[in-house]
Short mmCIF file of N, CA and C and ligand atoms in Angstrom, two decimals:
data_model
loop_
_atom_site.label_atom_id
_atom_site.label_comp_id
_atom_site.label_asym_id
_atom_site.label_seq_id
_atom_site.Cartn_x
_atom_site.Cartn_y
_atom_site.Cartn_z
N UNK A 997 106.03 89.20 93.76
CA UNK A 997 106.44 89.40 92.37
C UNK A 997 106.84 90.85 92.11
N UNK A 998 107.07 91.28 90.70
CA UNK A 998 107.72 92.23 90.55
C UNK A 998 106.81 94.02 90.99
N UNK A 999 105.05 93.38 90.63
CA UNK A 999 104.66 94.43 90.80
C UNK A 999 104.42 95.04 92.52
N UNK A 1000 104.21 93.77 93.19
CA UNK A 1000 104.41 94.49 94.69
C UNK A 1000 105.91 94.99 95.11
N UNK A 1001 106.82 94.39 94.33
CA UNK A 1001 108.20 95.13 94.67
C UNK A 1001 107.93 96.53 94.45
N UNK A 1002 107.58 96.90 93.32
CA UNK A 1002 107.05 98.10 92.92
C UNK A 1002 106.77 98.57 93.76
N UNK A 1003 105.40 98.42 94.38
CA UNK A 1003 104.50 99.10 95.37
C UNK A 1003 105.35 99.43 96.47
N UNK A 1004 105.74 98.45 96.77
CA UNK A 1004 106.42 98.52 97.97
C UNK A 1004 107.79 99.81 97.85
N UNK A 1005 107.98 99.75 96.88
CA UNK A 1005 108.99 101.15 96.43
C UNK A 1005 108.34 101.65 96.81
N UNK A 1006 107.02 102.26 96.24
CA UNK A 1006 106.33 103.55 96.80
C UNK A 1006 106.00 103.56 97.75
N UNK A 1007 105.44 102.97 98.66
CA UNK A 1007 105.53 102.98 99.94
C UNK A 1007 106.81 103.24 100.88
N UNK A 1008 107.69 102.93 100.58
CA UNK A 1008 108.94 103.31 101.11
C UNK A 1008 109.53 104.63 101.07
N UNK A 1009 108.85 105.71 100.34
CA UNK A 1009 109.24 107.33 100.62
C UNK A 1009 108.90 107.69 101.88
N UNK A 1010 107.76 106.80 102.25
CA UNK A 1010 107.69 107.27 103.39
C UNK A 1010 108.54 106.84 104.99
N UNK A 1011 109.32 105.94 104.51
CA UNK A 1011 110.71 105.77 105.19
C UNK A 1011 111.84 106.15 104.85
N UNK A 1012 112.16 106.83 103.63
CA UNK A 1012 113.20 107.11 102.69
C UNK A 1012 114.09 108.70 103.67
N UNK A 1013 112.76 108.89 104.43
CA UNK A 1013 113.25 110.61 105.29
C UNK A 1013 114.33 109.73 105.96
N UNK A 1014 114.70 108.68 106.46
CA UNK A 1014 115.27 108.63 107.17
C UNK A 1014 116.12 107.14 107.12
N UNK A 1015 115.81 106.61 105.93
CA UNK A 1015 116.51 104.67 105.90
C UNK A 1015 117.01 105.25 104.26
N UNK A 1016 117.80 104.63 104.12
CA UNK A 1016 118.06 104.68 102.84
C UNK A 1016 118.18 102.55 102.32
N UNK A 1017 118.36 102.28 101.03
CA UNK A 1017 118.00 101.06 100.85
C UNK A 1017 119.07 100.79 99.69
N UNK A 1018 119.69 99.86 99.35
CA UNK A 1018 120.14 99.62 97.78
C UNK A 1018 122.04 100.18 97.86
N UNK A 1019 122.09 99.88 96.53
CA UNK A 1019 123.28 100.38 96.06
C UNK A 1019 124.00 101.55 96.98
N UNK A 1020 125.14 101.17 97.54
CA UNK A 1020 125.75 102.47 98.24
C UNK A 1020 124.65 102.91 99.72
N UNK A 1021 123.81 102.50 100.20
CA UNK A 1021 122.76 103.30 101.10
C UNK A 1021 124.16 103.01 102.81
N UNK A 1022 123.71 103.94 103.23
CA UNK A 1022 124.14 104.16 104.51
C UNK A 1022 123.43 104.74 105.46
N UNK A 1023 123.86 104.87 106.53
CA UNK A 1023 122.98 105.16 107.81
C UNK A 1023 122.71 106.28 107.85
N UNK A 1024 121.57 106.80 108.34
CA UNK A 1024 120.99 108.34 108.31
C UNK A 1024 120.45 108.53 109.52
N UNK A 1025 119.31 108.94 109.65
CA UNK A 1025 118.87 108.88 111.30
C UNK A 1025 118.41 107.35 110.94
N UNK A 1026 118.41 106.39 110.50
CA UNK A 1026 117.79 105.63 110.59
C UNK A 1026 119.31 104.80 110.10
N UNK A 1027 118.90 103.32 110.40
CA UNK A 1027 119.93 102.35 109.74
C UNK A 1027 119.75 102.39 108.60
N UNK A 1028 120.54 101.71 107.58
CA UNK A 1028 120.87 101.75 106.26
C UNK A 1028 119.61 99.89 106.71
N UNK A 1029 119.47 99.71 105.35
CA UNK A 1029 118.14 98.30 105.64
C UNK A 1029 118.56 97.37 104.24
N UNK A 1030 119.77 97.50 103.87
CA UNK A 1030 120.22 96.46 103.23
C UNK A 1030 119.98 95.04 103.66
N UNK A 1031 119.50 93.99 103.30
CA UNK A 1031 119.67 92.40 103.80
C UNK A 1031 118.84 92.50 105.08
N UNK A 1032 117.68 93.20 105.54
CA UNK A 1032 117.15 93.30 106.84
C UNK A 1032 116.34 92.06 106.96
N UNK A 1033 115.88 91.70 105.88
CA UNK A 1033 114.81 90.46 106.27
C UNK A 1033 115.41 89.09 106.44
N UNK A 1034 115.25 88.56 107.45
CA UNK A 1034 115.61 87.59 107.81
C UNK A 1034 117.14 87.75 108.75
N UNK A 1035 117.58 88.92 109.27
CA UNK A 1035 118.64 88.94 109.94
C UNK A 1035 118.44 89.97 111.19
N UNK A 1036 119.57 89.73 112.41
CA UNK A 1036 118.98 90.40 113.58
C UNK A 1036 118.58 91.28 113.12
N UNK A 1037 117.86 91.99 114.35
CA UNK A 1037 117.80 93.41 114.87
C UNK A 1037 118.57 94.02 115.59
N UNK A 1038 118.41 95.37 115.28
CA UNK A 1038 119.72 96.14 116.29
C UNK A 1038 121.21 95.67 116.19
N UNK A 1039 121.62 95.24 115.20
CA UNK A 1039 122.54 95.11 114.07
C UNK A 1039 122.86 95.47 112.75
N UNK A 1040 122.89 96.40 112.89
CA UNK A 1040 123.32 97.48 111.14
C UNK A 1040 125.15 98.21 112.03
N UNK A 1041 126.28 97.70 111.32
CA UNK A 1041 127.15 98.04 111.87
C UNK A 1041 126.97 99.95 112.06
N UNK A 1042 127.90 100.03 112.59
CA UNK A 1042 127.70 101.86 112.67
C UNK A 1042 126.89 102.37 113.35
N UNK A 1043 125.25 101.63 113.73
CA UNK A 1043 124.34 102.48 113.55
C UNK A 1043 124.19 102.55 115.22
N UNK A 1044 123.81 103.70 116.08
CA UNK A 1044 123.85 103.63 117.54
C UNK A 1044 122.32 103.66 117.93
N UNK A 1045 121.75 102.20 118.04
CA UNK A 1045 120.56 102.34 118.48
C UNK A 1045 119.79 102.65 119.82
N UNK A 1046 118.86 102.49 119.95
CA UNK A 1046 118.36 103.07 121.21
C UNK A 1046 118.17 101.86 121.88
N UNK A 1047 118.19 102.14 123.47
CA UNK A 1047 118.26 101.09 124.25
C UNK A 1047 117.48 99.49 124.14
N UNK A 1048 116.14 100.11 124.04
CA UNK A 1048 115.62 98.80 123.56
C UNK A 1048 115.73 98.10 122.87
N UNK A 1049 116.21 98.40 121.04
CA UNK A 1049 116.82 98.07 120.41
C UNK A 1049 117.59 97.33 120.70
N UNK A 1050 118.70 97.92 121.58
CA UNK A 1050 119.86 97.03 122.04
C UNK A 1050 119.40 95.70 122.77
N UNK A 1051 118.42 96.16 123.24
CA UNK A 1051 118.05 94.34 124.36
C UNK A 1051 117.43 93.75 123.19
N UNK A 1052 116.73 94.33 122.38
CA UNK A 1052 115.98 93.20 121.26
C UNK A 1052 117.33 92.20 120.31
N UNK A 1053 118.08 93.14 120.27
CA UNK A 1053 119.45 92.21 119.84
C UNK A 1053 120.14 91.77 120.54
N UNK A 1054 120.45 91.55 121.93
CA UNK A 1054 120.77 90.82 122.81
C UNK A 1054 119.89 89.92 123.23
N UNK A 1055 118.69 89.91 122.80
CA UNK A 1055 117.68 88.48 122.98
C UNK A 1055 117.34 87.76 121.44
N UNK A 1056 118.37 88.14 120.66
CA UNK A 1056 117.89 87.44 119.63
C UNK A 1056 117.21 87.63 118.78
N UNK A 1057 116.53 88.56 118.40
CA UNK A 1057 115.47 88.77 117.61
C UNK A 1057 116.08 88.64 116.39
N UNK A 1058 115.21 87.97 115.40
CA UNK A 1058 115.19 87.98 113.68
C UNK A 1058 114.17 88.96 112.94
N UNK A 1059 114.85 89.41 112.22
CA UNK A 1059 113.11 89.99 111.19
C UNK A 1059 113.01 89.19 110.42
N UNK A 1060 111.78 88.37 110.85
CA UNK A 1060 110.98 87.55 109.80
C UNK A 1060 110.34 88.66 109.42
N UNK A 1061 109.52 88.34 108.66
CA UNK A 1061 108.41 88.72 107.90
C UNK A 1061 107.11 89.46 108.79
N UNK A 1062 106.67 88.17 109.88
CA UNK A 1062 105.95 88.51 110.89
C UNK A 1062 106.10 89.53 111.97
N UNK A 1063 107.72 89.58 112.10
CA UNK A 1063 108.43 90.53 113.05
C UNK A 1063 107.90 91.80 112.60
N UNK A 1064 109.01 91.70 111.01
CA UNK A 1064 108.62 93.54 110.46
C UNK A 1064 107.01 93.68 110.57
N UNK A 1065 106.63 92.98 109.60
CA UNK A 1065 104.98 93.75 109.93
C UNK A 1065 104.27 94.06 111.65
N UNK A 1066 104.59 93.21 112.47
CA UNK A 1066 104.75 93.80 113.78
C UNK A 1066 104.69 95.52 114.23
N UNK A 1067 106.05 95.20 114.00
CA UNK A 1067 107.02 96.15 114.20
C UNK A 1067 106.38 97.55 113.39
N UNK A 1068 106.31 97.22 112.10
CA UNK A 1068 106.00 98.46 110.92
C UNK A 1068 103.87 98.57 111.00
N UNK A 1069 103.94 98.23 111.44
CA UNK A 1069 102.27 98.28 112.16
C UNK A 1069 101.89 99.38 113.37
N UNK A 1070 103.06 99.04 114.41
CA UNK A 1070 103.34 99.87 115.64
C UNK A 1070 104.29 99.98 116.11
N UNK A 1071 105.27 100.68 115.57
CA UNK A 1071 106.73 101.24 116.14
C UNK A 1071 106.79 100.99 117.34
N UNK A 1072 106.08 102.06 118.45
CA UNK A 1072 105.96 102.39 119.38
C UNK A 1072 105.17 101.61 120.28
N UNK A 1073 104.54 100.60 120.00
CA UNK A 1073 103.49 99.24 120.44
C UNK A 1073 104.92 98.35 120.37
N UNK A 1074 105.29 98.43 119.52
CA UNK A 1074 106.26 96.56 119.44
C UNK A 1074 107.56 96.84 120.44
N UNK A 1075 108.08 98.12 119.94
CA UNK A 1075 109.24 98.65 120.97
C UNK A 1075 109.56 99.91 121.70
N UNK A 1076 108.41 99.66 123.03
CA UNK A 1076 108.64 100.97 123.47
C UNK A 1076 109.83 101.57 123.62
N UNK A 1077 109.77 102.31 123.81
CA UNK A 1077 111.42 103.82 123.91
C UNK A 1077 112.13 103.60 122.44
N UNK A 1078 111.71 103.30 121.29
CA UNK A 1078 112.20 103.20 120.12
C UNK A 1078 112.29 104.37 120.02
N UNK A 1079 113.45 104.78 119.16
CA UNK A 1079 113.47 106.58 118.52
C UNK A 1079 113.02 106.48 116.93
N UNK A 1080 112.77 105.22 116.64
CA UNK A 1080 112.13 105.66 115.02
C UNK A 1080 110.69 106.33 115.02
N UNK A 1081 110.86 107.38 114.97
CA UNK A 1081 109.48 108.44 115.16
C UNK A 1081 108.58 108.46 114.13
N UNK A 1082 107.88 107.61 113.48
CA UNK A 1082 106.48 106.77 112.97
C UNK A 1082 105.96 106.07 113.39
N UNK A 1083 104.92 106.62 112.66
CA UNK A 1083 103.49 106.63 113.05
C UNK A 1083 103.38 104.82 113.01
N UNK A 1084 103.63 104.16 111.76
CA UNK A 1084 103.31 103.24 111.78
C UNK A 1084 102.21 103.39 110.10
N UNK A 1085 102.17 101.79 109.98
CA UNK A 1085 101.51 101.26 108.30
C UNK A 1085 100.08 100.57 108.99
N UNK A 1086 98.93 101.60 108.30
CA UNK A 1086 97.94 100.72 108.86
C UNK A 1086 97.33 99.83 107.35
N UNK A 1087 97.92 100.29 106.49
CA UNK A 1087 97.01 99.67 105.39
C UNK A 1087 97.78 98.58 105.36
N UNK A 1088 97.31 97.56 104.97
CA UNK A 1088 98.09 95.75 105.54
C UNK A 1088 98.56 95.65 103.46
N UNK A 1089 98.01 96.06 102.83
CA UNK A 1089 98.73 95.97 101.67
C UNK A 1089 100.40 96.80 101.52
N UNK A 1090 99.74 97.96 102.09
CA UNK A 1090 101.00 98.82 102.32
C UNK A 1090 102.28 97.87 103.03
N UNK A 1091 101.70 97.46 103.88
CA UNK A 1091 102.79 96.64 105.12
C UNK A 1091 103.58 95.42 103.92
N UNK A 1092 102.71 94.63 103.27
CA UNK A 1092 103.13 93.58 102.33
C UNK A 1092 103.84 94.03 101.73
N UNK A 1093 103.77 94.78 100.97
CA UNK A 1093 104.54 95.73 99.82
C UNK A 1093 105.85 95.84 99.97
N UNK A 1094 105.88 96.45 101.11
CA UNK A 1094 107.39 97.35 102.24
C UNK A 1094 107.87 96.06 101.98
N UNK A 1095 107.47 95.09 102.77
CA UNK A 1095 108.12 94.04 103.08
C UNK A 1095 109.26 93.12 101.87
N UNK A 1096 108.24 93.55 100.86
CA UNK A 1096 108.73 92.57 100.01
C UNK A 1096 109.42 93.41 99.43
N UNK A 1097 109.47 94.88 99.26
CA UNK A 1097 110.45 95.47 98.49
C UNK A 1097 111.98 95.26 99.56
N UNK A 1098 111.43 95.43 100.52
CA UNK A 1098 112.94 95.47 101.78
C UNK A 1098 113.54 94.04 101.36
N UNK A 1099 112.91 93.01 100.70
CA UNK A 1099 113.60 91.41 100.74
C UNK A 1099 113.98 91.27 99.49
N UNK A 1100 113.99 92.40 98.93
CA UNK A 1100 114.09 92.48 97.35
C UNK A 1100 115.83 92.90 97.54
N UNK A 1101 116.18 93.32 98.63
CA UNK A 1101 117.57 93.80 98.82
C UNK A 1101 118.32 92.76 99.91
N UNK A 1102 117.90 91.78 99.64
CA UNK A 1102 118.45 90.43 100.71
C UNK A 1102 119.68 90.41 99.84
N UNK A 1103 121.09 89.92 100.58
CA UNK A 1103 122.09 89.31 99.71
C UNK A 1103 122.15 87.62 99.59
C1 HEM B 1566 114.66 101.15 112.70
C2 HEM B 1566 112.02 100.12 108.78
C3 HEM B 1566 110.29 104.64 108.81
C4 HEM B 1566 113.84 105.86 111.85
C5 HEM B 1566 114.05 100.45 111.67
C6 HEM B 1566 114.16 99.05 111.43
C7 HEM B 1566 113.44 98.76 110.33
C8 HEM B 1566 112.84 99.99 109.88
C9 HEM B 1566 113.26 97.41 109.67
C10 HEM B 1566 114.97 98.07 112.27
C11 HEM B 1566 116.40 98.05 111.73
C12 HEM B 1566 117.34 97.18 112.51
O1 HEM B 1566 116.92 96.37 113.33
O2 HEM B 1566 118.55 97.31 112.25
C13 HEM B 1566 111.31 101.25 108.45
C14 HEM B 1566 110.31 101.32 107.40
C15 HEM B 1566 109.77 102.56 107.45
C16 HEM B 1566 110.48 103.30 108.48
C17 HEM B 1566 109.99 100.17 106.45
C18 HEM B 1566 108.62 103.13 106.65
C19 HEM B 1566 107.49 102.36 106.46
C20 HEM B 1566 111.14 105.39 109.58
C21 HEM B 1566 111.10 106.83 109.71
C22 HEM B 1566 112.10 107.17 110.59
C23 HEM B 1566 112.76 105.94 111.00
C24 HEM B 1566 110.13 107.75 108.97
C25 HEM B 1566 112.51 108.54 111.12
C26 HEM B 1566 111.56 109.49 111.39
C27 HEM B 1566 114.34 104.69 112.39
C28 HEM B 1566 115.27 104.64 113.50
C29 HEM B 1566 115.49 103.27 113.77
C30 HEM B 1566 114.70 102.53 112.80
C31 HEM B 1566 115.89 105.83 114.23
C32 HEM B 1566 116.32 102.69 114.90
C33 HEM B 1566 115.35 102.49 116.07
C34 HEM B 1566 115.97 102.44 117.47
O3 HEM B 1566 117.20 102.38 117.61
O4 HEM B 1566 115.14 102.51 118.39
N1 HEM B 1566 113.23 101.01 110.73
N2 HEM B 1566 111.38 102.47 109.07
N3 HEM B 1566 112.16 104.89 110.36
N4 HEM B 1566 114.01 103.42 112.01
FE1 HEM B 1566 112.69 102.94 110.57
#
C-alpha cells in the first residue's frame, strides 16, 4: 500500500548514489530501475554490465520479488564479480519496502 511505497522511498537514498528511478531517470553508475520488477536482469538498454550480470541474462533470470530480495540482501553472495558496490539490506522490512517502491514504477 501507499505507506510502504513511502518507506520504501526512504530507503532508496540509499541506492539513489547511484540508480536513479521515475520520471526521466537514466543510467548512472548504476542502471536506471524503471519497470525492474518482474523483467530480466542485465537488461536496462545502454547500461554495460559486468560479466556476471551478463550470464545472469543469458540464463534467463527474472526479478521476481524473491530474486530482488536475494539479490538486495547480498549483492556480492547472489552475484559474485558484481560491480554494484553494497553492502546489502539486512533489515527485511527495509528489503519489503525497496521492493515495493521499485514495483511502484512497473509500466
Ligand atoms: C544493479 C537495485 C544500490 C550500483 C542493480 C539491480 C538492481 C539494483 C535491481 C539489477 C538491475 C538490472 O538487472 O538491470 C539496487 C537497490 C539499491 C542499490 C534497490 C539500494 C538498496 C546500489 C548502489 C550502487 C549500485 C549504492 C553503487 C555503489 C549498481 C550497479 C549495478 C546494479 C553498478 C549493475 C551490476 C553489475 O553489472 O554487476 N541494482 N541497487 N547499486 N547496481 Fe544497484
Amino acid at each position: 500500500g501507499p505507506d510502504l511505497i513511502a518507506a520504501g522511498e526512504k530507503v532508496f537514498k540509499k541506492c539513489a548514489a547511484c540508480h536513479q528511478v521515475g520520471d526521466g531517470a537514466r543510467n548512472r553508475s548504476g542502471p536506471a530501475l524503471n519497470n525492474i520488477l518482474g523483467h530480466p536482469a542485465g537488461a536496462v538498454d545502454g547500461f554495460r554490465y559486468s560479466s556476471v550480470f551478463q550470464d545472469m541474462q543469458a540464463a534467463g533470470l527474472v526479478w521476481t520479488e524473491d530474486e530482488l530480495a536475494a539479490f538486495l540482501t547480498a549483492p556480492k553472495t547472489y552475484a559474485a564479480g558484481t560491480k554494484m558496490s553494497f553492502r546489502g539490506l539486512s533489515d527485511e522490512e527495509d528489503l519489503t519496502a525497496v521492493i515495493a517502491y521499485l514495483g511502484s514504477f512497473a509500466e
